[in-house]
mmCIF file of C-alpha atoms in Angstrom:
data_model
loop_
_atom_site.group_PDB
_atom_site.id
_atom_site.type_symbol
_atom_site.label_atom_id
_atom_site.label_comp_id
_atom_site.label_asym_id
_atom_site.label_seq_id
_atom_site.Cartn_x
_atom_site.Cartn_y
_atom_site.Cartn_z
ATOM 1 C CA MET A 1 20.067 -7.762 9.443
ATOM 2 C CA ASP A 2 17.186 -9.870 10.755
ATOM 3 C CA ILE A 3 13.910 -8.131 9.906
ATOM 4 C CA LYS A 4 10.651 -9.678 11.122
ATOM 5 C CA ILE A 5 8.555 -9.896 7.966
ATOM 6 C CA GLU A 6 6.403 -12.562 6.316
ATOM 7 C CA PRO A 7 8.694 -15.395 5.037
ATOM 8 C CA SER A 8 7.820 -15.245 1.313
ATOM 9 C CA TRP A 9 8.576 -11.522 1.297
ATOM 10 C CA LYS A 10 11.681 -11.991 3.409
ATOM 11 C CA ALA A 11 13.072 -14.409 0.828
ATOM 12 C CA ARG A 12 12.731 -11.767 -1.884
ATOM 13 C CA LEU A 13 13.648 -8.667 0.106
ATOM 14 C CA GLN A 14 16.567 -10.051 2.114
ATOM 15 C CA PRO A 15 19.112 -8.476 -0.275
ATOM 16 C CA GLU A 16 17.657 -5.061 0.588
ATOM 17 C CA PHE A 17 18.176 -5.659 4.309
ATOM 18 C CA GLU A 18 21.917 -6.025 3.715
ATOM 19 C CA LYS A 19 22.352 -2.788 1.776
ATOM 20 C CA PRO A 20 23.833 0.352 3.371
ATOM 21 C CA TYR A 21 20.723 2.443 2.630
ATOM 22 C CA PHE A 22 18.564 0.048 4.652
ATOM 23 C CA GLU A 23 20.932 0.069 7.618
ATOM 24 C CA ASN A 24 20.819 3.880 7.568
ATOM 25 C CA LEU A 25 17.034 3.794 7.281
ATOM 26 C CA ILE A 26 16.620 1.488 10.271
ATOM 27 C CA ARG A 27 18.978 3.651 12.321
ATOM 28 C CA PHE A 28 16.889 6.728 11.457
ATOM 29 C CA VAL A 29 13.567 4.983 12.172
ATOM 30 C CA LYS A 30 14.751 3.621 15.541
ATOM 31 C CA GLU A 31 15.905 7.086 16.585
ATOM 32 C CA GLU A 32 12.544 8.580 15.540
ATOM 33 C CA TYR A 33 10.563 5.999 17.510
ATOM 34 C CA ALA A 34 12.798 6.610 20.524
ATOM 35 C CA THR A 35 12.437 10.401 20.490
ATOM 36 C CA GLN A 36 9.181 11.252 18.649
ATOM 37 C CA THR A 37 5.616 10.027 18.264
ATOM 38 C CA VAL A 38 5.700 7.917 15.102
ATOM 39 C CA TYR A 39 3.012 5.958 13.246
ATOM 40 C CA PRO A 40 2.160 3.161 12.800
ATOM 41 C CA PRO A 41 3.227 1.305 15.986
ATOM 42 C CA GLY A 42 6.596 -0.349 15.439
ATOM 43 C CA SER A 43 5.115 -3.836 15.355
ATOM 44 C CA LYS A 44 2.821 -2.806 12.479
ATOM 45 C CA ILE A 45 5.398 -1.329 10.077
ATOM 46 C CA PHE A 46 5.381 -4.376 7.775
ATOM 47 C CA THR A 47 1.691 -5.283 8.122
ATOM 48 C CA ALA A 48 1.057 -4.862 4.377
ATOM 49 C CA PHE A 49 3.503 -7.697 3.706
ATOM 50 C CA ASP A 50 2.509 -9.849 6.677
ATOM 51 C CA ALA A 51 -1.181 -9.715 5.751
ATOM 52 C CA CYS A 52 -0.640 -10.461 2.056
ATOM 53 C CA PRO A 53 2.062 -13.059 1.319
ATOM 54 C CA PHE A 54 3.822 -12.759 -2.037
ATOM 55 C CA ASP A 55 2.064 -15.705 -3.669
ATOM 56 C CA ASN A 56 -1.340 -14.263 -2.725
ATOM 57 C CA VAL A 57 -0.841 -10.845 -4.352
ATOM 58 C CA LYS A 58 -3.494 -10.148 -6.992
ATOM 59 C CA VAL A 59 -3.842 -6.370 -6.657
ATOM 60 C CA VAL A 60 -1.323 -3.721 -5.587
ATOM 61 C CA LEU A 61 -2.776 -0.463 -4.296
ATOM 62 C CA LEU A 62 -0.103 2.188 -3.806
ATOM 63 C CA GLY A 63 -0.322 4.889 -1.166
ATOM 64 C CA GLN A 64 2.212 7.522 -0.150
ATOM 65 C CA ASP A 65 2.534 8.079 3.631
ATOM 66 C CA PRO A 66 0.812 6.383 6.565
ATOM 67 C CA TYR A 67 -1.898 8.452 8.239
ATOM 68 C CA HIS A 68 -0.277 10.801 10.744
ATOM 69 C CA GLY A 69 -3.116 11.192 13.272
ATOM 70 C CA PRO A 70 -3.545 9.245 16.531
ATOM 71 C CA GLY A 71 -4.842 5.692 16.233
ATOM 72 C CA GLN A 72 -5.287 5.738 12.454
ATOM 73 C CA ALA A 73 -2.327 3.998 10.809
ATOM 74 C CA HIS A 74 -1.781 0.279 11.287
ATOM 75 C CA GLY A 75 0.440 -0.619 8.340
ATOM 76 C CA LEU A 76 -2.053 -0.912 5.466
ATOM 77 C CA ALA A 77 -2.286 1.943 2.960
ATOM 78 C CA PHE A 78 -5.585 3.869 3.106
ATOM 79 C CA SER A 79 -6.860 1.673 5.972
ATOM 80 C CA VAL A 80 -7.619 2.753 9.552
ATOM 81 C CA ASN A 81 -8.086 0.777 12.745
ATOM 82 C CA GLU A 82 -11.526 -0.453 13.764
ATOM 83 C CA GLY A 83 -13.553 2.263 15.451
ATOM 84 C CA VAL A 84 -11.617 5.104 13.812
ATOM 85 C CA THR A 85 -13.496 7.505 11.540
ATOM 86 C CA SER A 86 -12.627 6.955 7.876
ATOM 87 C CA PRO A 87 -10.446 9.813 6.552
ATOM 88 C CA PRO A 88 -11.681 11.781 3.509
ATOM 89 C CA SER A 89 -9.663 9.793 0.933
ATOM 90 C CA LEU A 90 -11.057 6.512 2.230
ATOM 91 C CA VAL A 91 -14.592 7.944 2.267
ATOM 92 C CA ASN A 92 -14.132 8.791 -1.413
ATOM 93 C CA ILE A 93 -12.805 5.296 -2.169
ATOM 94 C CA PHE A 94 -15.939 3.813 -0.627
ATOM 95 C CA LYS A 95 -18.097 6.263 -2.619
ATOM 96 C CA GLU A 96 -16.479 5.100 -5.846
ATOM 97 C CA ILE A 97 -16.979 1.438 -4.911
ATOM 98 C CA LYS A 98 -20.650 2.163 -4.260
ATOM 99 C CA SER A 99 -20.993 3.956 -7.597
ATOM 100 C CA ASP A 100 -18.992 1.317 -9.486
ATOM 101 C CA LEU A 101 -20.256 -1.897 -7.897
ATOM 102 C CA GLY A 102 -23.387 -0.855 -6.019
ATOM 103 C CA LYS A 103 -21.969 -1.902 -2.661
ATOM 104 C CA PRO A 104 -23.080 0.002 0.443
ATOM 105 C CA VAL A 105 -20.481 2.137 2.192
ATOM 106 C CA PRO A 106 -19.070 0.052 5.081
ATOM 107 C CA LYS A 107 -19.127 1.354 8.642
ATOM 108 C CA SER A 108 -15.502 0.321 9.161
ATOM 109 C CA GLY A 109 -12.458 1.679 7.328
ATOM 110 C CA TYR A 110 -10.392 -1.339 8.420
ATOM 111 C CA LEU A 111 -9.233 -2.907 5.138
ATOM 112 C CA MET A 112 -7.663 -6.112 6.440
ATOM 113 C CA ARG A 113 -10.429 -7.957 4.578
ATOM 114 C CA TRP A 114 -8.933 -6.687 1.304
ATOM 115 C CA ALA A 115 -5.391 -7.672 2.273
ATOM 116 C CA GLU A 116 -6.520 -11.193 3.132
ATOM 117 C CA GLN A 117 -7.973 -11.533 -0.387
ATOM 118 C CA GLY A 118 -4.685 -10.601 -2.054
ATOM 119 C CA VAL A 119 -4.655 -6.798 -2.110
ATOM 120 C CA LEU A 120 -1.206 -5.447 -1.200
ATOM 121 C CA LEU A 121 -2.006 -2.109 0.448
ATOM 122 C CA LEU A 122 1.453 -0.612 0.200
ATOM 123 C CA ASN A 123 2.556 2.873 1.179
ATOM 124 C CA ALA A 124 5.724 4.164 -0.474
ATOM 125 C CA THR A 125 6.925 5.304 2.959
ATOM 126 C CA LEU A 126 6.157 2.937 5.820
ATOM 127 C CA THR A 127 6.501 5.319 8.784
ATOM 128 C CA VAL A 128 5.690 8.962 9.568
ATOM 129 C CA ARG A 129 6.102 11.381 12.454
ATOM 130 C CA ALA A 130 2.853 12.414 14.152
ATOM 131 C CA ASN A 131 1.111 15.360 12.475
ATOM 132 C CA THR A 132 3.989 15.756 10.005
ATOM 133 C CA PRO A 133 3.185 14.274 6.593
ATOM 134 C CA GLY A 134 6.233 13.521 4.474
ATOM 135 C CA SER A 135 8.559 13.549 7.488
ATOM 136 C CA HIS A 136 10.031 10.113 6.717
ATOM 137 C CA GLN A 137 10.245 10.505 2.956
ATOM 138 C CA LYS A 138 13.608 10.246 1.184
ATOM 139 C CA LYS A 139 15.160 8.289 4.041
ATOM 140 C CA GLY A 140 15.237 4.958 2.201
ATOM 141 C CA TRP A 141 11.709 3.612 2.433
ATOM 142 C CA GLU A 142 10.995 4.453 -1.207
ATOM 143 C CA GLU A 143 13.936 2.344 -2.371
ATOM 144 C CA PHE A 144 12.726 -0.560 -0.243
ATOM 145 C CA THR A 145 9.136 -0.389 -1.482
ATOM 146 C CA ASP A 146 10.401 -0.069 -5.068
ATOM 147 C CA ALA A 147 12.156 -3.401 -4.546
ATOM 148 C CA ALA A 148 8.866 -4.953 -3.413
ATOM 149 C CA ILE A 149 6.981 -3.556 -6.422
ATOM 150 C CA ARG A 150 9.736 -4.722 -8.763
ATOM 151 C CA ALA A 151 9.571 -8.234 -7.305
ATOM 152 C CA VAL A 152 5.825 -8.416 -7.968
ATOM 153 C CA SER A 153 6.211 -6.991 -11.471
ATOM 154 C CA ASP A 154 9.111 -9.279 -12.428
ATOM 155 C CA GLU A 155 8.089 -12.562 -10.803
ATOM 156 C CA LYS A 156 4.313 -12.545 -11.181
ATOM 157 C CA GLU A 157 1.843 -12.170 -14.060
ATOM 158 C CA HIS A 158 -1.625 -10.654 -14.325
ATOM 159 C CA VAL A 159 -1.482 -8.463 -11.219
ATOM 160 C CA VAL A 160 -3.669 -5.353 -11.101
ATOM 161 C CA PHE A 161 -1.800 -2.191 -10.080
ATOM 162 C CA MET A 162 -3.943 0.757 -8.977
ATOM 163 C CA LEU A 163 -2.000 4.006 -9.227
ATOM 164 C CA TRP A 164 -3.900 7.008 -7.920
ATOM 165 C CA GLY A 165 -2.334 10.430 -8.286
ATOM 166 C CA ALA A 166 0.933 11.643 -9.789
ATOM 167 C CA TYR A 167 3.097 10.298 -6.976
ATOM 168 C CA ALA A 168 1.878 6.700 -7.318
ATOM 169 C CA GLN A 169 2.016 6.883 -11.108
ATOM 170 C CA LYS A 170 5.627 8.042 -11.039
ATOM 171 C CA LYS A 171 6.541 5.273 -8.605
ATOM 172 C CA GLY A 172 4.737 2.775 -10.832
ATOM 173 C CA ALA A 173 7.051 3.469 -13.774
ATOM 174 C CA ILE A 174 8.992 0.290 -12.909
ATOM 175 C CA ILE A 175 5.939 -1.944 -13.493
ATOM 176 C CA ASP A 176 5.885 -4.099 -16.635
ATOM 177 C CA ALA A 177 2.577 -3.014 -18.170
ATOM 178 C CA GLY A 178 2.930 -5.729 -20.801
ATOM 179 C CA LYS A 179 2.030 -8.510 -18.387
ATOM 180 C CA HIS A 180 0.013 -6.674 -15.732
ATOM 181 C CA LEU A 181 -3.033 -4.406 -15.704
ATOM 182 C CA VAL A 182 -1.993 -0.873 -14.697
ATOM 183 C CA LEU A 183 -4.937 1.368 -13.784
ATOM 184 C CA LYS A 184 -4.335 5.102 -13.354
ATOM 185 C CA ALA A 185 -6.603 7.816 -11.975
ATOM 186 C CA ALA A 186 -6.536 10.986 -9.910
ATOM 187 C CA HIS A 187 -5.943 10.627 -6.177
ATOM 188 C CA PRO A 188 -9.079 10.058 -4.064
ATOM 189 C CA SER A 189 -8.289 12.972 -1.754
ATOM 190 C CA PRO A 190 -10.945 15.741 -1.599
ATOM 191 C CA PHE A 191 -8.535 18.006 -3.516
ATOM 192 C CA ALA A 192 -8.358 15.695 -6.551
ATOM 193 C CA ALA A 193 -11.187 13.136 -6.529
ATOM 194 C CA ASP A 194 -13.357 15.206 -8.880
ATOM 195 C CA LYS A 195 -10.520 15.336 -11.422
ATOM 196 C CA GLY A 196 -10.808 11.725 -12.498
ATOM 197 C CA PHE A 197 -11.011 9.454 -9.476
ATOM 198 C CA PHE A 198 -14.793 9.493 -9.272
ATOM 199 C CA GLY A 199 -16.034 7.453 -12.201
ATOM 200 C CA CYS A 200 -12.712 5.649 -12.807
ATOM 201 C CA LYS A 201 -14.404 2.257 -12.223
ATOM 202 C CA HIS A 202 -11.121 0.680 -11.164
ATOM 203 C CA PHE A 203 -12.806 -1.831 -8.892
ATOM 204 C CA SER A 204 -15.014 -3.372 -11.570
ATOM 205 C CA GLN A 205 -12.118 -3.257 -14.061
ATOM 206 C CA ALA A 206 -9.868 -5.075 -11.607
ATOM 207 C CA ASN A 207 -12.435 -7.782 -10.995
ATOM 208 C CA ALA A 208 -13.159 -8.236 -14.696
ATOM 209 C CA TYR A 209 -9.437 -8.659 -15.368
ATOM 210 C CA LEU A 210 -8.978 -11.143 -12.516
ATOM 211 C CA ALA A 211 -11.977 -13.138 -13.743
ATOM 212 C CA GLU A 212 -10.471 -13.238 -17.257
ATOM 213 C CA GLN A 213 -7.341 -14.816 -15.759
ATOM 214 C CA GLY A 214 -9.408 -17.405 -13.918
ATOM 215 C CA LEU A 215 -8.711 -15.740 -10.567
ATOM 216 C CA LYS A 216 -11.212 -15.084 -7.815
ATOM 217 C CA GLU A 217 -12.569 -11.551 -7.812
ATOM 218 C CA ILE A 218 -12.006 -9.239 -4.847
ATOM 219 C CA GLU A 219 -14.956 -8.623 -2.538
ATOM 220 C CA TRP A 220 -14.400 -4.873 -2.268
#
């Protein structure tokens, strides 16, 4: 199956494209796009990979589902399109960055600037039906994104993994914590941020670790 995805990722994920689960997944996704309102737009499904080639990955930030409201999702976890109001979780992420690093809260919730610096903003599930969170879970996306995480864990060293909330932490069980920095905290959603996300200082910890490895820090 010929999937349009950034070449360095394609080289590593091609075996997944040939597996029965992926063929079933693509069949399901095509049917959903043909009959329902689905986010992100079809051309943006693999934006996380296209914007952050494998060799560039320095940080992996795991999300769960794309945003399910109009005009929000564009293929990067936690990010929204320019001109779209930042959702509550993203507002809380910016609050923590301000507290941790002293940076002002940006007007835009468009996080392409992070991806271009080597932050893989990866949702576990890459598509979702409008206004129906979780609607495309357990259809095969999780197996595919596990393969991507495993490739980073196995082939690279000194990557920072940010795992926020129980879902991301469970998914992150396949990461080799012996050669990467795995940071865990509560999810930044309004329901959980006060339970350990605020004050986690993941952004300064990530930059300190990257600097120790002689890598350029992320401009969060």
